[in-house]
PDB file of C-alpha atoms in Angstrom:
ATOM      1  CA  MET A   1      -8.963  17.241 -23.850  1.00  0.00           C
ATOM      2  CA  ARG A   2      -8.580  16.544 -20.193  1.00  0.00           C
ATOM      3  CA  ILE A   3      -6.511  18.888 -18.067  1.00  0.00           C
ATOM      4  CA  ARG A   4      -5.409  18.970 -14.488  1.00  0.00           C
ATOM      5  CA  ALA A   5      -7.770  21.072 -12.452  1.00  0.00           C
ATOM      6  CA  THR A   6      -6.824  23.894 -10.101  1.00  0.00           C
ATOM      7  CA  VAL A   7      -9.098  23.563  -7.114  1.00  0.00           C
ATOM      8  CA  ALA A   8      -7.719  26.205  -4.764  1.00  0.00           C
ATOM      9  CA  ALA A   9     -10.677  28.478  -5.429  1.00  0.00           C
ATOM     10  CA  VAL A  10     -13.232  25.692  -5.175  1.00  0.00           C
ATOM     11  CA  SER A  11     -14.258  24.061  -1.923  1.00  0.00           C
ATOM     12  CA  GLY A  12     -16.277  21.126  -0.729  1.00  0.00           C
ATOM     13  CA  ALA A  13     -18.345  18.978  -3.050  1.00  0.00           C
ATOM     14  CA  LEU A  14     -18.354  21.666  -5.727  1.00  0.00           C
ATOM     15  CA  ALA A  15     -14.745  20.746  -6.462  1.00  0.00           C
ATOM     16  CA  LEU A  16     -16.001  17.568  -8.133  1.00  0.00           C
ATOM     17  CA  SER A  17     -17.496  19.559 -10.953  1.00  0.00           C
ATOM     18  CA  ALA A  18     -14.480  21.769 -11.452  1.00  0.00           C
ATOM     19  CA  LEU A  19     -12.425  19.034 -13.022  1.00  0.00           C
ATOM     20  CA  ALA A  20     -12.398  18.661 -16.771  1.00  0.00           C
ATOM     21  CA  VAL A  21     -13.598  15.413 -18.345  1.00  0.00           C
ATOM     22  CA  PRO A  22     -12.818  13.691 -21.643  1.00  0.00           C
ATOM     23  CA  ALA A  23     -15.312  14.031 -24.482  1.00  0.00           C
ATOM     24  CA  ALA A  24     -16.303  10.361 -24.593  1.00  0.00           C
ATOM     25  CA  GLN A  25     -19.821   9.086 -25.036  1.00  0.00           C
ATOM     26  CA  ALA A  26     -21.781   5.861 -24.875  1.00  0.00           C
ATOM     27  CA  ASP A  27     -21.947   3.948 -28.148  1.00  0.00           C
ATOM     28  CA  GLY A  28     -25.032   4.913 -30.128  1.00  0.00           C
ATOM     29  CA  SER A  29     -25.961   7.709 -27.710  1.00  0.00           C
ATOM     30  CA  SER A  30     -25.976  11.474 -28.133  1.00  0.00           C
ATOM     31  CA  VAL A  31     -25.043  12.043 -24.499  1.00  0.00           C
ATOM     32  CA  ASP A  32     -21.406  12.293 -23.476  1.00  0.00           C
ATOM     33  CA  ARG A  33     -19.235  13.142 -20.476  1.00  0.00           C
ATOM     34  CA  ALA A  34     -19.822  16.853 -20.913  1.00  0.00           C
ATOM     35  CA  ASP A  35     -23.493  16.105 -20.293  1.00  0.00           C
ATOM     36  CA  VAL A  36     -22.590  13.966 -17.283  1.00  0.00           C
ATOM     37  CA  ALA A  37     -20.461  16.839 -15.941  1.00  0.00           C
ATOM     38  CA  LYS A  38     -23.477  19.112 -16.199  1.00  0.00           C
ATOM     39  CA  VAL A  39     -25.542  16.635 -14.188  1.00  0.00           C
ATOM     40  CA  ARG A  40     -22.725  16.239 -11.659  1.00  0.00           C
ATOM     41  CA  ARG A  41     -22.531  19.943 -11.116  1.00  0.00           C
ATOM     42  CA  ALA A  42     -26.229  20.078 -10.416  1.00  0.00           C
ATOM     43  CA  ALA A  43     -26.045  17.073  -8.106  1.00  0.00           C
ATOM     44  CA  VAL A  44     -23.439  18.679  -5.843  1.00  0.00           C
ATOM     45  CA  ALA A  45     -24.668  22.291  -6.029  1.00  0.00           C
ATOM     46  CA  ALA A  46     -25.937  23.620  -2.704  1.00  0.00           C
ATOM     47  CA  THR A  47     -26.752  27.186  -3.698  1.00  0.00           C
ATOM     48  CA  GLY A  48     -26.781  29.496  -6.669  1.00  0.00           C
ATOM     49  CA  ARG A  49     -28.053  29.148 -10.201  1.00  0.00           C
ATOM     50  CA  ALA A  50     -27.368  25.418 -10.565  1.00  0.00           C
ATOM     51  CA  ALA A  51     -29.404  24.648  -7.460  1.00  0.00           C
ATOM     52  CA  ALA A  52     -32.222  26.904  -8.666  1.00  0.00           C
ATOM     53  CA  GLU A  53     -32.410  25.023 -11.943  1.00  0.00           C
ATOM     54  CA  GLY A  54     -33.012  21.753 -10.111  1.00  0.00           C
ATOM     55  CA  ARG A  55     -31.088  18.610  -9.323  1.00  0.00           C
ATOM     56  CA  PRO A  56     -31.028  15.069 -10.678  1.00  0.00           C
ATOM     57  CA  TYR A  57     -32.723  12.543  -8.477  1.00  0.00           C
ATOM     58  CA  ALA A  58     -30.660   9.970  -6.562  1.00  0.00           C
ATOM     59  CA  LEU A  59     -30.238   7.033  -8.896  1.00  0.00           C
ATOM     60  CA  ASN A  60     -30.897   3.713  -7.219  1.00  0.00           C
ATOM     61  CA  VAL A  61     -27.488   2.145  -7.794  1.00  0.00           C
ATOM     62  CA  SER A  62     -24.405   1.232  -5.769  1.00  0.00           C
ATOM     63  CA  PHE A  63     -20.899   0.046  -6.619  1.00  0.00           C
ATOM     64  CA  SER A  64     -18.691  -2.655  -5.126  1.00  0.00           C
ATOM     65  CA  ASN A  65     -15.910  -5.176  -5.863  1.00  0.00           C
ATOM     66  CA  PHE A  66     -13.742  -2.589  -7.626  1.00  0.00           C
ATOM     67  CA  THR A  67     -10.552  -4.156  -8.982  1.00  0.00           C
ATOM     68  CA  ILE A  68      -7.535  -2.388 -10.484  1.00  0.00           C
ATOM     69  CA  ALA A  69      -3.828  -3.051 -10.778  1.00  0.00           C
ATOM     70  CA  LYS A  70      -1.852  -2.454  -7.586  1.00  0.00           C
ATOM     71  CA  ALA A  71       0.283   0.074  -9.405  1.00  0.00           C
ATOM     72  CA  VAL A  72       0.029   2.054 -12.629  1.00  0.00           C
ATOM     73  CA  LYS A  73       3.419   3.079 -14.060  1.00  0.00           C
ATOM     74  CA  VAL A  74       3.377   6.287 -16.116  1.00  0.00           C
ATOM     75  CA  GLY A  75       6.295   7.629 -18.152  1.00  0.00           C
ATOM     76  CA  THR A  76       6.753  10.970 -19.853  1.00  0.00           C
ATOM     77  CA  THR A  77       4.913  10.665 -23.182  1.00  0.00           C
ATOM     78  CA  ASN A  78       3.228   7.312 -23.827  1.00  0.00           C
ATOM     79  CA  HIS A  79      -0.478   6.780 -23.244  1.00  0.00           C
ATOM     80  CA  VAL A  80      -1.042   4.338 -20.355  1.00  0.00           C
ATOM     81  CA  SER A  81      -4.272   2.382 -20.048  1.00  0.00           C
ATOM     82  CA  THR A  82      -5.198   0.117 -17.143  1.00  0.00           C
ATOM     83  CA  THR A  83      -8.292  -2.111 -16.982  1.00  0.00           C
ATOM     84  CA  VAL A  84     -10.743  -1.933 -14.112  1.00  0.00           C
ATOM     85  CA  SER A  85     -13.880  -3.808 -13.189  1.00  0.00           C
ATOM     86  CA  TYR A  86     -16.622  -3.371 -10.637  1.00  0.00           C
ATOM     87  CA  THR A  87     -20.074  -4.599  -9.677  1.00  0.00           C
ATOM     88  CA  LEU A  88     -23.048  -2.351 -10.306  1.00  0.00           C
ATOM     89  CA  THR A  89     -26.129  -3.102  -8.205  1.00  0.00           C
ATOM     90  CA  HIS A  90     -29.302  -1.322  -9.267  1.00  0.00           C
ATOM     91  CA  GLY A  91     -32.992  -1.142  -8.644  1.00  0.00           C
ATOM     92  CA  ALA A  92     -35.523  -2.706 -10.979  1.00  0.00           C
ATOM     93  CA  ASP A  93     -36.410   0.777 -12.197  1.00  0.00           C
ATOM     94  CA  VAL A  94     -32.916   1.374 -13.605  1.00  0.00           C
ATOM     95  CA  ASP A  95     -32.403   0.316 -17.228  1.00  0.00           C
ATOM     96  CA  ILE A  96     -28.682  -0.212 -17.550  1.00  0.00           C
ATOM     97  CA  LYS A  97     -29.163  -1.265 -21.201  1.00  0.00           C
ATOM     98  CA  ALA A  98     -30.579   2.104 -22.207  1.00  0.00           C
ATOM     99  CA  ARG A  99     -28.561   3.999 -24.799  1.00  0.00           C
ATOM    100  CA  ASP A 100     -28.391   7.070 -22.546  1.00  0.00           C
ATOM    101  CA  PHE A 101     -27.265   5.214 -19.414  1.00  0.00           C
ATOM    102  CA  LEU A 102     -23.573   5.806 -18.637  1.00  0.00           C
ATOM    103  CA  THR A 103     -21.309   4.557 -15.900  1.00  0.00           C
ATOM    104  CA  ASP A 104     -17.617   5.365 -15.404  1.00  0.00           C
ATOM    105  CA  PRO A 105     -14.738   4.253 -13.228  1.00  0.00           C
ATOM    106  CA  ILE A 106     -12.720   7.205 -11.890  1.00  0.00           C
ATOM    107  CA  LEU A 107      -9.456   7.582  -9.994  1.00  0.00           C
ATOM    108  CA  TYR A 108      -9.087  10.570  -7.700  1.00  0.00           C
ATOM    109  CA  LYS A 109      -6.220  12.052  -5.713  1.00  0.00           C
ATOM    110  CA  GLY A 110      -6.998  13.440  -2.263  1.00  0.00           C
ATOM    111  CA  SER A 111     -10.490  13.461  -0.756  1.00  0.00           C
ATOM    112  CA  PHE A 112     -13.608  12.390  -2.571  1.00  0.00           C
ATOM    113  CA  ALA A 113     -15.407  15.645  -1.711  1.00  0.00           C
ATOM    114  CA  ALA A 114     -12.564  17.887  -2.883  1.00  0.00           C
ATOM    115  CA  PRO A 115     -10.161  15.916  -5.103  1.00  0.00           C
ATOM    116  CA  GLU A 116      -6.842  17.356  -6.218  1.00  0.00           C
ATOM    117  CA  ASN A 117      -7.049  15.545  -9.553  1.00  0.00           C
ATOM    118  CA  ARG A 118      -9.164  12.921 -11.312  1.00  0.00           C
ATOM    119  CA  LEU A 119      -8.531  10.452 -14.118  1.00  0.00           C
ATOM    120  CA  TYR A 120     -11.090   8.801 -16.383  1.00  0.00           C
ATOM    121  CA  GLY A 121     -11.220   6.243 -19.188  1.00  0.00           C
ATOM    122  CA  ASN A 122     -11.483   7.091 -22.853  1.00  0.00           C
ATOM    123  CA  LYS A 123     -14.950   5.507 -22.992  1.00  0.00           C
ATOM    124  CA  PRO A 124     -17.656   4.733 -20.451  1.00  0.00           C
ATOM    125  CA  ALA A 125     -17.588   1.265 -18.888  1.00  0.00           C
ATOM    126  CA  THR A 126     -19.412  -1.662 -20.509  1.00  0.00           C
ATOM    127  CA  CYS A 127     -21.744  -3.567 -18.199  1.00  0.00           C
ATOM    128  CA  THR A 128     -22.928  -7.148 -18.492  1.00  0.00           C
ATOM    129  CA  ALA A 129     -25.960  -8.186 -16.455  1.00  0.00           C
ATOM    130  CA  THR A 130     -25.360 -11.052 -14.031  1.00  0.00           C
ATOM    131  CA  SER A 131     -28.888 -10.953 -12.565  1.00  0.00           C
ATOM    132  CA  THR A 132     -31.949  -8.719 -12.804  1.00  0.00           C
ATOM    133  CA  THR A 133     -30.355  -6.200 -10.433  1.00  0.00           C
ATOM    134  CA  THR A 134     -26.594  -6.703 -10.723  1.00  0.00           C
ATOM    135  CA  ALA A 135     -24.005  -6.274 -13.473  1.00  0.00           C
ATOM    136  CA  THR A 136     -20.280  -6.606 -13.938  1.00  0.00           C
ATOM    137  CA  CYS A 137     -18.833  -3.447 -15.459  1.00  0.00           C
ATOM    138  CA  LYS A 138     -15.497  -3.205 -17.195  1.00  0.00           C
ATOM    139  CA  GLY A 139     -13.673  -0.063 -18.285  1.00  0.00           C
ATOM    140  CA  THR A 140     -10.284   1.582 -18.350  1.00  0.00           C
ATOM    141  CA  ILE A 141      -8.410   4.439 -16.782  1.00  0.00           C
ATOM    142  CA  ASP A 142      -6.430   6.206 -19.473  1.00  0.00           C
ATOM    143  CA  VAL A 143      -3.497   8.464 -18.688  1.00  0.00           C
ATOM    144  CA  TYR A 144      -1.788  10.910 -21.076  1.00  0.00           C
ATOM    145  CA  PRO A 145       1.291  12.324 -19.321  1.00  0.00           C
ATOM    146  CA  ALA A 146       2.201  14.548 -22.270  1.00  0.00           C
ATOM    147  CA  ALA A 147      -1.178  16.296 -22.008  1.00  0.00           C
ATOM    148  CA  SER A 148      -0.395  17.915 -18.623  1.00  0.00           C
ATOM    149  CA  GLU A 149      -2.781  15.653 -16.755  1.00  0.00           C
ATOM    150  CA  LEU A 150      -0.309  15.074 -13.941  1.00  0.00           C
ATOM    151  CA  ILE A 151       2.227  16.900 -11.821  1.00  0.00           C
ATOM    152  CA  ASN A 152       5.003  15.185  -9.886  1.00  0.00           C
ATOM    153  CA  SER A 153       3.212  15.445  -6.537  1.00  0.00           C
ATOM    154  CA  ASP A 154       0.405  13.381  -7.994  1.00  0.00           C
ATOM    155  CA  ALA A 155       2.599  10.270  -7.661  1.00  0.00           C
ATOM    156  CA  GLY A 156       1.557   7.940  -4.864  1.00  0.00           C
ATOM    157  CA  SER A 157      -1.759   6.631  -3.605  1.00  0.00           C
ATOM    158  CA  TRP A 158      -4.995   7.257  -5.533  1.00  0.00           C
ATOM    159  CA  LYS A 159      -8.498   6.092  -4.686  1.00  0.00           C
ATOM    160  CA  ALA A 160     -11.169   4.606  -6.891  1.00  0.00           C
ATOM    161  CA  SER A 161     -14.745   5.794  -7.417  1.00  0.00           C
ATOM    162  CA  ALA A 162     -17.550   5.196  -9.904  1.00  0.00           C
ATOM    163  CA  GLU A 163     -20.568   7.116 -11.108  1.00  0.00           C
ATOM    164  CA  ALA A 164     -23.695   6.337 -13.080  1.00  0.00           C
ATOM    165  CA  THR A 165     -26.083   8.612 -14.918  1.00  0.00           C
ATOM    166  CA  ALA A 166     -29.495   7.699 -16.381  1.00  0.00           C
ATOM    167  CA  PHE A 167     -30.728  10.456 -18.713  1.00  0.00           C
ATOM    168  CA  ASN A 168     -34.075   8.621 -19.229  1.00  0.00           C
ATOM    169  CA  GLY A 169     -34.601  10.235 -22.622  1.00  0.00           C
ATOM    170  CA  GLU A 170     -33.751  13.765 -21.481  1.00  0.00           C
ATOM    171  CA  ASP A 171     -31.392  15.556 -23.870  1.00  0.00           C
ATOM    172  CA  PRO A 172     -29.195  18.228 -22.224  1.00  0.00           C
ATOM    173  CA  ASP A 173     -28.954  20.016 -25.602  1.00  0.00           C
ATOM    174  CA  ASP A 174     -32.729  20.491 -25.898  1.00  0.00           C
ATOM    175  CA  GLU A 175     -34.210  23.880 -25.104  1.00  0.00           C
ATOM    176  CA  VAL A 176     -36.421  22.142 -22.572  1.00  0.00           C
ATOM    177  CA  PHE A 177     -34.213  19.911 -20.443  1.00  0.00           C
ATOM    178  CA  ASP A 178     -35.667  18.672 -17.180  1.00  0.00           C
ATOM    179  CA  ILE A 179     -32.708  17.657 -15.066  1.00  0.00           C
ATOM    180  CA  THR A 180     -34.989  16.464 -12.268  1.00  0.00           C
ATOM    181  CA  LYS A 181     -35.873  13.521 -14.524  1.00  0.00           C
ATOM    182  CA  VAL A 182     -32.231  12.508 -14.768  1.00  0.00           C
ATOM    183  CA  GLY A 183     -30.790  10.047 -12.232  1.00  0.00           C
ATOM    184  CA  TYR A 184     -27.255  10.329 -10.910  1.00  0.00           C
ATOM    185  CA  LYS A 185     -25.126   8.530  -8.323  1.00  0.00           C
ATOM    186  CA  SER A 186     -21.413   8.688  -7.433  1.00  0.00           C
ATOM    187  CA  GLN A 187     -19.578   6.677  -4.845  1.00  0.00           C
ATOM    188  CA  GLY A 188     -15.994   6.982  -3.594  1.00  0.00           C
ATOM    189  CA  GLY A 189     -13.632   4.862  -1.536  1.00  0.00           C
ATOM    190  CA  LEU A 190     -14.049   1.768  -3.691  1.00  0.00           C
ATOM    191  CA  GLY A 191     -10.374   0.824  -3.849  1.00  0.00           C
ATOM    192  CA  THR A 192      -6.834   2.123  -4.123  1.00  0.00           C
ATOM    193  CA  THR A 193      -3.874   1.994  -6.475  1.00  0.00           C
ATOM    194  CA  LEU A 194      -0.431   3.579  -6.803  1.00  0.00           C
ATOM    195  CA  LEU A 195       0.223   5.972  -9.631  1.00  0.00           C
ATOM    196  CA  GLN A 196       4.006   5.846 -10.123  1.00  0.00           C
ATOM    197  CA  ARG A 197       6.629   7.804 -12.056  1.00  0.00           C
ATOM    198  CA  TYR A 198       8.269   5.321 -14.393  1.00  0.00           C
ATOM    199  CA  SER A 199      11.913   4.620 -13.580  1.00  0.00           C
ATOM    200  CA  LYS A 200      15.056   3.586 -15.434  1.00  0.00           C
ATOM    201  CA  GLN A 201      18.294   2.047 -14.161  1.00  0.00           C
ATOM    202  CA  THR A 202      21.606   1.857 -16.036  1.00  0.00           C
ATOM    203  CA  VAL A 203      24.976   0.210 -15.308  1.00  0.00           C
ATOM    204  CA  ASN A 204      28.479   0.190 -16.723  1.00  0.00           C
ATOM    205  CA  ALA A 205      31.363  -1.875 -15.344  1.00  0.00           C
ATOM    206  CA  SER A 206      34.895  -1.050 -16.487  1.00  0.00           C
ATOM    207  CA  PRO A 207      37.563  -1.640 -17.516  1.00  0.00           C
ATOM    208  CA  GLU A 208      36.720  -4.551 -19.843  1.00  0.00           C
ATOM    209  CA  PRO A 209      38.653  -6.800 -19.853  1.00  0.00           C
ATOM    210  CA  VAL A 210      40.396  -6.512 -16.515  1.00  0.00           C
ATOM    211  CA  LYS A 211      43.234  -8.355 -14.817  1.00  0.00           C
ATOM    212  CA  LYS A 212      42.386 -10.460 -11.794  1.00  0.00           C
ATOM    213  CA  GLY A 213      42.961  -8.571  -8.575  1.00  0.00           C
ATOM    214  CA  LYS A 214      42.563  -5.161 -10.229  1.00  0.00           C
ATOM    215  CA  THR A 215      39.797  -2.669  -9.456  1.00  0.00           C
ATOM    216  CA  ILE A 216      36.503  -2.614 -11.325  1.00  0.00           C
ATOM    217  CA  THR A 217      34.503   0.605 -11.252  1.00  0.00           C
ATOM    218  CA  VAL A 218      30.757   0.192 -11.611  1.00  0.00           C
ATOM    219  CA  THR A 219      28.789   3.298 -12.493  1.00  0.00           C
ATOM    220  CA  GLY A 220      25.126   3.830 -13.283  1.00  0.00           C
ATOM    221  CA  LYS A 221      22.184   6.165 -13.000  1.00  0.00           C
ATOM    222  CA  LEU A 222      18.706   5.889 -11.533  1.00  0.00           C
ATOM    223  CA  SER A 223      16.212   8.215 -13.181  1.00  0.00           C
ATOM    224  CA  ARG A 224      12.454   8.631 -13.161  1.00  0.00           C
ATOM    225  CA  ALA A 225       9.785  10.420 -15.185  1.00  0.00           C
ATOM    226  CA  ASN A 226       9.140  14.076 -14.523  1.00  0.00           C
ATOM    227  CA  TRP A 227       5.486  14.719 -15.394  1.00  0.00           C
ATOM    228  CA  GLU A 228       5.971  18.470 -15.483  1.00  0.00           C
ATOM    229  CA  ASP A 229       8.621  18.740 -18.236  1.00  0.00           C
ATOM    230  CA  ASN A 230       8.166  15.244 -19.764  1.00  0.00           C
ATOM    231  CA  LYS A 231      11.805  14.288 -19.301  1.00  0.00           C
ATOM    232  CA  TYR A 232      13.696  11.832 -17.106  1.00  0.00           C
ATOM    233  CA  HIS A 233      15.704  13.197 -14.184  1.00  0.00           C
ATOM    234  CA  GLY A 234      17.968  11.551 -11.626  1.00  0.00           C
ATOM    235  CA  TYR A 235      16.298  10.117  -8.524  1.00  0.00           C
ATOM    236  CA  THR A 236      18.458  11.350  -5.660  1.00  0.00           C
ATOM    237  CA  ALA A 237      19.357   9.898  -2.276  1.00  0.00           C
ATOM    238  CA  GLN A 238      18.031   6.415  -3.048  1.00  0.00           C
ATOM    239  CA  PRO A 239      19.560   3.109  -1.899  1.00  0.00           C
ATOM    240  CA  VAL A 240      20.432   0.877  -4.836  1.00  0.00           C
ATOM    241  CA  LYS A 241      21.968  -2.610  -4.672  1.00  0.00           C
ATOM    242  CA  LEU A 242      25.042  -3.519  -6.681  1.00  0.00           C
ATOM    243  CA  GLN A 243      24.765  -7.203  -7.591  1.00  0.00           C
ATOM    244  CA  PHE A 244      27.000  -9.772  -9.309  1.00  0.00           C
ATOM    245  CA  ARG A 245      26.535 -13.179 -10.857  1.00  0.00           C
ATOM    246  CA  LYS A 246      29.253 -15.488 -12.137  1.00  0.00           C
ATOM    247  CA  LYS A 247      29.453 -16.255 -15.831  1.00  0.00           C
ATOM    248  CA  ASP A 248      27.950 -19.751 -15.501  1.00  0.00           C
ATOM    249  CA  SER A 249      25.418 -18.882 -12.800  1.00  0.00           C
ATOM    250  CA  SER A 250      21.825 -17.628 -13.038  1.00  0.00           C
ATOM    251  CA  THR A 251      21.759 -16.136  -9.563  1.00  0.00           C
ATOM    252  CA  TYR A 252      22.711 -12.618  -8.607  1.00  0.00           C
ATOM    253  CA  THR A 253      24.075 -11.865  -5.141  1.00  0.00           C
ATOM    254  CA  THR A 254      24.273  -8.421  -3.528  1.00  0.00           C
ATOM    255  CA  VAL A 255      27.765  -7.026  -3.293  1.00  0.00           C
ATOM    256  CA  LYS A 256      26.960  -3.718  -1.559  1.00  0.00           C
ATOM    257  CA  THR A 257      24.354  -1.008  -1.347  1.00  0.00           C
ATOM    258  CA  VAL A 258      25.101   2.357  -2.943  1.00  0.00           C
ATOM    259  CA  THR A 259      23.164   5.636  -2.567  1.00  0.00           C
ATOM    260  CA  THR A 260      22.451   7.815  -5.564  1.00  0.00           C
ATOM    261  CA  ASN A 261      24.030  11.281  -5.542  1.00  0.00           C
ATOM    262  CA  GLY A 262      22.460  14.648  -6.300  1.00  0.00           C
ATOM    263  CA  THR A 263      21.953  13.775  -9.942  1.00  0.00           C
ATOM    264  CA  GLY A 264      20.882  10.167  -9.459  1.00  0.00           C
ATOM    265  CA  GLU A 265      24.281   8.736 -10.358  1.00  0.00           C
ATOM    266  CA  LEU A 266      25.947   5.705  -8.753  1.00  0.00           C
ATOM    267  CA  LYS A 267      29.572   4.673  -8.387  1.00  0.00           C
ATOM    268  CA  ALA A 268      31.174   1.736  -6.630  1.00  0.00           C
ATOM    269  CA  THR A 269      34.441  -0.183  -6.812  1.00  0.00           C
ATOM    270  CA  VAL A 270      35.081  -3.896  -6.425  1.00  0.00           C
ATOM    271  CA  THR A 271      38.041  -6.230  -6.888  1.00  0.00           C
ATOM    272  CA  ALA A 272      38.096  -8.379 -10.042  1.00  0.00           C
ATOM    273  CA  THR A 273      37.971 -12.062  -9.196  1.00  0.00           C
ATOM    274  CA  VAL A 274      36.037 -14.045 -11.819  1.00  0.00           C
ATOM    275  CA  ASP A 275      34.165 -13.443 -15.071  1.00  0.00           C
ATOM    276  CA  GLY A 276      30.620 -12.300 -14.571  1.00  0.00           C
ATOM    277  CA  TYR A 277      27.878  -9.717 -14.777  1.00  0.00           C
ATOM    278  CA  PHE A 278      27.312  -6.610 -12.669  1.00  0.00           C
ATOM    279  CA  ARG A 279      23.991  -4.830 -12.317  1.00  0.00           C
ATOM    280  CA  TYR A 280      22.269  -2.230 -10.202  1.00  0.00           C
ATOM    281  CA  THR A 281      18.787  -2.919  -8.875  1.00  0.00           C
ATOM    282  CA  PHE A 282      16.395  -0.455  -7.224  1.00  0.00           C
ATOM    283  CA  ALA A 283      13.604  -1.804  -5.010  1.00  0.00           C
ATOM    284  CA  GLY A 284      11.179   1.049  -5.669  1.00  0.00           C
ATOM    285  CA  THR A 285       9.074   3.371  -3.516  1.00  0.00           C
ATOM    286  CA  SER A 286       5.391   4.253  -3.327  1.00  0.00           C
ATOM    287  CA  THR A 287       5.915   6.945  -5.978  1.00  0.00           C
ATOM    288  CA  THR A 288       8.450   5.147  -8.178  1.00  0.00           C
ATOM    289  CA  PRO A 289       8.499   1.521  -9.370  1.00  0.00           C
ATOM    290  CA  ALA A 290      11.381  -0.868  -9.074  1.00  0.00           C
ATOM    291  CA  ALA A 291      14.049  -0.852 -11.787  1.00  0.00           C
ATOM    292  CA  THR A 292      16.886  -3.220 -12.613  1.00  0.00           C
ATOM    293  CA  ALA A 293      19.612  -2.728 -15.182  1.00  0.00           C
ATOM    294  CA  ALA A 294      20.594  -5.530 -17.554  1.00  0.00           C
ATOM    295  CA  GLY A 295      23.811  -7.166 -16.417  1.00  0.00           C
ATOM    296  CA  ASP A 296      27.094  -5.757 -17.784  1.00  0.00           C
ATOM    297  CA  TYR A 297      29.644  -8.488 -18.482  1.00  0.00           C
ATOM    298  CA  VAL A 298      33.292  -8.193 -17.357  1.00  0.00           C
ATOM    299  CA  ASP A 299      35.976 -10.541 -18.610  1.00  0.00           C
ATOM    300  CA  VAL A 300      38.562 -11.180 -15.880  1.00  0.00           C
ATOM    301  CA  ARG A 301      41.923 -12.412 -17.132  1.00  0.00           C
TER     302      ARG A 301
END
């Protein structure tokens, strides 16, 4: 199981290896991400035992054309999966069809050298050759908010990276494992996306029905996912638009802007004029997506 890493005691490139990875493996291969993590640790090690045991050689590959959704909305419990694709360019000596060749898309928060957190897909990417030295690779980034992968401060901008590992027949579980015969390459700064705390907006207009000229009170609440207790809490001090559309119209117009209070609640008053629907709509922020309540109908008599 993947967990959020604590990197305070780890610095520089070594932080890359301190982050847990999912136990996924290439189809038909005995190697998995735990084996890749072992290679990664050796690749970034500058001193100590890992360096003494050798390093993988620099795999002749590069990554480009990384595409991912502009925003990934994550709630409190449900698994969220988003598709990514990228171009893998490789030397003629790299066999991307080998059973023990793996490549992965990765999202990371913070710097590439010392990320605060990383997210992977459930399985390695699948690559389709487009020429003798290029391939289009497709994979996923899978997020499990109920598994403590995220904390609230993780919301916002994340960057994309990719890595590739060619084991070339070397088995990390063998007594004699020559890591110097394994190729490895990682590359950051390939793209960006927003990881957002899923939001909800409610509305209630009352009384119903109401006499023309009387006051209508419109209440509601804006809440968003809390990734630390897996519940929804009010989103405070946020501007939210109160909108109205007439019964026979399809267009909403903004009546006024209301700011959420200390618990995310909203309250506004308007004068009853005609039958119609009231709703609250929130434009969103970099950490929280937009949310709009379904219209609440008021019969004016």
